Amino acid sequence: MADKPAIVLVHGGFVDGSGWRPVYDLLTRDGYPVAVVQNPTLSLQGDTAAARMIIDAQDSPVVLVGHSYGGAVITEAGTSANVAALVYISAFVPDAGESVNTLLAGFPTDVPGPPILPPKGGSLFLDRERFHAAFAGDLPADLAVFMADSQVPWGVDALGGEVTEAAWRTKPSWYMLTTEDKMIPPPAQRTMAGRAGSTTIEAAGSHSVYVSQPAAVADLIKQAASAVAVAR
């Protein structure tokens, strides 16, 4: 068994797991075993199954990390016995019986919502022209353009998938709140993190903080990993 907890990283909607590379590099450099889940992002059930497949393959207790929609995935998949802690990065944190759609409906109405285009063929995309400002405001323009042009279709069934059991009710959790987020309003993040009783830190970053500030994200993950190690 590895000396350190394993880290399993779960991406959100519109992107794939490659965005975790800067965080992955920092964690592996410090000796953590790290695995990245590639969500099909077609349904919450399918994404949960993908995450559990990776969780079950680890040889040590898992710190399960989710960005954005990945927060819903880790909330459902985190009930696995091998998961010791949850880390939410500017993420949705639904309770049992809730979905991403449920949480979106509760967003403040006095701020612009995410620029999600009407569904096509059961999938969603972000408005390419508004992608940089909304999703990646603190990233270089050329990188934001690439991310906009390489979007992963996000299935409407993934947004509507309801959590059956919320892992944060029985597992310790941490939350990075991004104060410049234009996808999930900071007040909504604060409410979700507070309800979950998460240890919360704030970062002056965009929704893409895991790309723009990988060191801060890695530090929060290591904080959770250290707490798990002490508990063991």
CSV table of C-alpha atoms in Angstrom, one decimal:
chain,number,residue,atom,x,y,z
A,1,MET,CA,0.0,0.0,0.0
A,2,ALA,CA,1.3,3.5,-0.8
A,3,ASP,CA,2.5,5.7,2.0
A,4,LYS,CA,0.3,8.6,0.9
A,5,PRO,CA,-3.4,8.7,0.0
A,6,ALA,CA,-4.2,8.4,-3.7
A,7,ILE,CA,-5.6,11.4,-5.4
A,8,VAL,CA,-8.4,10.9,-8.0
A,9,LEU,CA,-9.2,14.0,-10.1
A,10,VAL,CA,-12.7,14.4,-11.7
A,11,HIS,CA,-13.3,17.1,-14.4
A,12,GLY,CA,-16.5,19.1,-15.0
A,13,GLY,CA,-18.6,19.9,-18.0
A,14,PHE,CA,-17.4,21.2,-21.3
A,15,VAL,CA,-13.8,20.1,-20.7
A,16,ASP,CA,-11.9,16.8,-20.3
A,17,GLY,CA,-9.4,15.5,-17.8
A,18,SER,CA,-6.3,17.0,-19.5
A,19,GLY,CA,-6.9,20.3,-17.8
A,20,TRP,CA,-5.7,18.7,-14.6
A,21,ARG,CA,-2.2,18.3,-15.9
A,22,PRO,CA,-0.6,21.2,-13.9
A,23,VAL,CA,-2.2,19.9,-10.7
A,24,TYR,CA,-1.2,16.3,-11.5
A,25,ASP,CA,2.4,17.3,-12.1
A,26,LEU,CA,2.6,19.1,-8.7
A,27,LEU,CA,1.1,16.2,-6.8
A,28,THR,CA,3.1,13.5,-8.4
A,29,ARG,CA,6.2,15.5,-7.9
A,30,ASP,CA,5.4,15.3,-4.2
A,31,GLY,CA,5.0,11.6,-4.3
A,32,TYR,CA,1.2,11.2,-4.4
A,33,PRO,CA,-0.3,8.5,-6.6
A,34,VAL,CA,-2.7,10.4,-8.9
A,35,ALA,CA,-5.3,9.2,-11.4
A,36,VAL,CA,-7.5,11.3,-13.6
A,37,VAL,CA,-11.1,10.2,-14.5
A,38,GLN,CA,-12.3,10.9,-18.0
A,39,ASN,CA,-16.0,11.4,-17.6
A,40,PRO,CA,-18.2,10.5,-20.6
A,41,THR,CA,-20.4,13.5,-19.3
A,42,LEU,CA,-23.5,12.0,-20.8
A,43,SER,CA,-25.2,11.1,-17.5
A,44,LEU,CA,-24.5,11.4,-13.8
A,45,GLN,CA,-24.9,7.6,-13.5
A,46,GLY,CA,-22.3,7.0,-16.2
A,47,ASP,CA,-19.9,9.5,-14.8
A,48,THR,CA,-20.3,8.0,-11.3
A,49,ALA,CA,-19.5,4.6,-12.7
A,50,ALA,CA,-16.4,5.9,-14.5
A,51,ALA,CA,-15.2,7.5,-11.3
A,52,ARG,CA,-15.8,4.4,-9.2
A,53,MET,CA,-13.8,2.3,-11.7
A,54,ILE,CA,-10.8,4.5,-11.0
A,55,ILE,CA,-11.4,4.8,-7.3
A,56,ASP,CA,-11.6,1.0,-7.0
A,57,ALA,CA,-8.3,0.6,-8.8
A,58,GLN,CA,-6.3,2.5,-6.2
A,59,ASP,CA,-4.1,0.8,-3.6
A,60,SER,CA,-4.6,3.3,-0.8
A,61,PRO,CA,-7.4,5.5,0.6
A,62,VAL,CA,-8.6,8.1,-1.9
A,63,VAL,CA,-8.9,11.8,-1.8
A,64,LEU,CA,-11.6,12.5,-4.4
A,65,VAL,CA,-11.4,15.8,-6.1
A,66,GLY,CA,-14.1,17.4,-8.4
A,67,HIS,CA,-14.2,20.6,-10.4
A,68,SER,CA,-17.6,22.2,-11.3
A,69,TYR,CA,-20.0,19.4,-12.4
A,70,GLY,CA,-17.3,17.0,-11.1
A,71,GLY,CA,-18.6,18.0,-7.7
A,72,ALA,CA,-21.9,16.3,-8.4
A,73,VAL,CA,-19.9,13.2,-9.6
A,74,ILE,CA,-17.7,13.0,-6.4
A,75,THR,CA,-20.8,13.6,-4.2
A,76,GLU,CA,-22.3,10.4,-5.6
A,77,ALA,CA,-19.2,8.4,-6.2
A,78,GLY,CA,-17.6,9.4,-2.9
A,79,THR,CA,-19.8,7.0,-0.9
A,80,SER,CA,-17.4,4.3,-2.0
A,81,ALA,CA,-15.6,2.7,1.0
A,82,ASN,CA,-12.2,3.6,-0.4
A,83,VAL,CA,-12.9,7.3,-0.4
A,84,ALA,CA,-11.5,9.1,2.7
A,85,ALA,CA,-12.1,12.7,1.8
A,86,LEU,CA,-13.7,15.0,-0.8
A,87,VAL,CA,-12.3,18.2,-2.3
A,88,TYR,CA,-14.5,20.6,-4.3
A,89,ILE,CA,-12.9,23.1,-6.6
A,90,SER,CA,-15.5,25.8,-7.6
A,91,ALA,CA,-17.9,22.9,-7.8
A,92,PHE,CA,-21.5,22.0,-7.4
A,93,VAL,CA,-22.3,20.2,-4.1
A,94,PRO,CA,-25.8,18.6,-4.4
A,95,ASP,CA,-27.6,16.8,-1.6
A,96,ALA,CA,-29.6,13.6,-2.0
A,97,GLY,CA,-32.5,14.1,-4.4
A,98,GLU,CA,-30.8,17.2,-6.0
A,99,SER,CA,-29.2,17.6,-9.4
A,100,VAL,CA,-27.1,20.3,-11.0
A,101,ASN,CA,-30.3,21.6,-12.5
A,102,THR,CA,-31.7,21.9,-9.0
A,103,LEU,CA,-28.7,24.0,-7.9
A,104,LEU,CA,-28.8,26.1,-11.1
A,105,ALA,CA,-32.4,27.0,-10.3
A,106,GLY,CA,-31.3,28.4,-7.0
A,107,PHE,CA,-28.6,30.7,-8.4
A,108,PRO,CA,-28.8,34.4,-7.6
A,109,THR,CA,-30.9,36.2,-10.2
A,110,ASP,CA,-29.0,39.5,-10.0
A,111,VAL,CA,-25.9,38.2,-11.7
A,112,PRO,CA,-25.4,36.9,-15.3
A,113,GLY,CA,-25.8,33.1,-15.6
A,114,PRO,CA,-23.4,30.8,-17.5
A,115,PRO,CA,-23.7,31.3,-21.3
A,116,ILE,CA,-25.0,27.8,-22.0
A,117,LEU,CA,-26.5,27.5,-25.5
A,118,PRO,CA,-29.8,25.7,-26.1
A,119,PRO,CA,-29.3,21.9,-26.3
A,120,LYS,CA,-28.6,20.2,-29.6
A,121,GLY,CA,-29.0,16.5,-29.9
A,122,GLY,CA,-29.3,16.2,-26.1
A,123,SER,CA,-26.0,18.0,-25.5
A,124,LEU,CA,-24.9,21.4,-24.3
A,125,PHE,CA,-22.1,23.8,-25.2
A,126,LEU,CA,-21.0,27.2,-24.0
A,127,ASP,CA,-21.2,30.2,-26.3
A,128,ARG,CA,-17.8,30.2,-27.9
A,129,GLU,CA,-17.6,34.0,-28.0
A,130,ARG,CA,-18.4,34.3,-24.3
A,131,PHE,CA,-16.3,31.3,-23.2
A,132,HIS,CA,-13.2,33.3,-22.2
A,133,ALA,CA,-15.0,35.8,-20.0
A,134,ALA,CA,-17.3,33.2,-18.4
A,135,PHE,CA,-15.2,30.1,-17.9
A,136,ALA,CA,-11.6,31.1,-18.1
A,137,GLY,CA,-11.3,34.8,-17.3
A,138,ASP,CA,-7.8,34.5,-15.8
A,139,LEU,CA,-6.3,32.4,-18.6
A,140,PRO,CA,-4.4,33.6,-21.6
A,141,ALA,CA,-6.6,34.4,-24.6
A,142,ASP,CA,-5.1,31.7,-26.8
A,143,LEU,CA,-5.6,29.0,-24.2
A,144,ALA,CA,-9.2,30.1,-23.6
A,145,VAL,CA,-9.8,30.0,-27.4
A,146,PHE,CA,-8.5,26.5,-27.6
A,147,MET,CA,-10.7,25.4,-24.7
A,148,ALA,CA,-13.7,27.0,-26.3
A,149,ASP,CA,-12.9,25.2,-29.6
A,150,SER,CA,-12.3,21.8,-28.0
A,151,GLN,CA,-15.4,21.7,-25.8
A,152,VAL,CA,-16.7,18.3,-24.8
A,153,PRO,CA,-20.5,17.9,-25.3
A,154,TRP,CA,-22.2,18.0,-21.9
A,155,GLY,CA,-25.3,15.7,-21.8
A,156,VAL,CA,-28.5,17.2,-20.6
A,157,ASP,CA,-29.1,14.0,-18.6
A,158,ALA,CA,-25.9,14.7,-16.7
A,159,LEU,CA,-27.4,18.0,-15.4
A,160,GLY,CA,-30.7,16.3,-14.5
A,161,GLY,CA,-29.2,13.3,-12.7
A,162,GLU,CA,-30.1,13.3,-9.1
A,163,VAL,CA,-27.8,12.3,-6.3
A,164,THR,CA,-29.0,9.3,-4.4
A,165,GLU,CA,-26.7,9.6,-1.4
A,166,ALA,CA,-24.5,12.6,-0.6
A,167,ALA,CA,-21.0,11.5,0.4
A,168,TRP,CA,-20.2,14.8,2.1
A,169,ARG,CA,-22.7,13.8,4.8
A,170,THR,CA,-20.4,11.1,6.1
A,171,LYS,CA,-17.0,12.1,4.6
A,172,PRO,CA,-14.8,15.2,5.5
A,173,SER,CA,-14.7,17.8,2.7
A,174,TRP,CA,-12.7,20.8,1.6
A,175,TYR,CA,-13.9,23.6,-0.8
A,176,MET,CA,-12.1,26.2,-2.9
A,177,LEU,CA,-14.4,29.1,-3.6
A,178,THR,CA,-13.4,31.2,-6.6
A,179,THR,CA,-14.3,34.9,-6.0
A,180,GLU,CA,-14.1,35.8,-9.7
A,181,ASP,CA,-16.2,32.9,-11.0
A,182,LYS,CA,-18.7,33.7,-13.7
A,183,MET,CA,-20.1,30.1,-14.0
A,184,ILE,CA,-21.1,29.3,-10.4
A,185,PRO,CA,-21.7,32.6,-8.5
A,186,PRO,CA,-19.5,32.9,-5.4
A,187,PRO,CA,-22.6,33.3,-3.1
A,188,ALA,CA,-23.9,30.0,-4.4
A,189,GLN,CA,-20.5,28.4,-3.8
A,190,ARG,CA,-20.5,29.7,-0.3
A,191,THR,CA,-23.9,28.4,0.4
A,192,MET,CA,-23.1,24.9,-0.9
A,193,ALA,CA,-19.8,24.7,1.0
A,194,GLY,CA,-21.4,25.9,4.2
A,195,ARG,CA,-24.2,23.3,4.0
A,196,ALA,CA,-21.7,20.6,3.5
A,197,GLY,CA,-19.6,21.8,6.4
A,198,SER,CA,-16.6,22.0,4.1
A,199,THR,CA,-13.3,23.5,5.2
A,200,THR,CA,-13.3,26.4,2.8
A,201,ILE,CA,-10.7,28.7,1.3
A,202,GLU,CA,-11.2,31.5,-1.2
A,203,ALA,CA,-9.1,32.2,-4.3
A,204,ALA,CA,-9.3,35.3,-6.5
A,205,GLY,CA,-9.6,33.2,-9.6
A,206,SER,CA,-12.0,32.3,-12.4
A,207,HIS,CA,-13.9,29.0,-12.9
A,208,SER,CA,-10.7,27.6,-14.4
A,209,VAL,CA,-8.7,28.1,-11.2
A,210,TYR,CA,-7.4,24.5,-11.5
A,211,VAL,CA,-5.6,25.6,-14.6
A,212,SER,CA,-4.7,29.2,-13.6
A,213,GLN,CA,-3.6,28.5,-10.0
A,214,PRO,CA,-2.6,24.8,-9.9
A,215,ALA,CA,-0.3,25.3,-6.9
A,216,ALA,CA,-3.1,26.7,-4.7
A,217,VAL,CA,-5.4,23.8,-5.8
A,218,ALA,CA,-2.7,21.2,-5.2
A,219,ASP,CA,-2.0,22.8,-1.7
A,220,LEU,CA,-5.7,22.4,-0.8
A,221,ILE,CA,-5.7,18.8,-2.0
A,222,LYS,CA,-2.5,18.1,0.1
A,223,GLN,CA,-4.2,19.6,3.1
A,224,ALA,CA,-7.0,17.1,2.8
A,225,ALA,CA,-4.6,14.3,2.2
A,226,SER,CA,-2.6,15.2,5.3
A,227,ALA,CA,-5.8,15.2,7.4
A,228,VAL,CA,-6.6,11.7,6.0
A,229,ALA,CA,-3.1,10.5,6.8
A,230,VAL,CA,-3.3,11.8,10.4
A,231,ALA,CA,-6.7,10.2,10.8
A,232,ARG,CA,-5.3,6.9,9.8
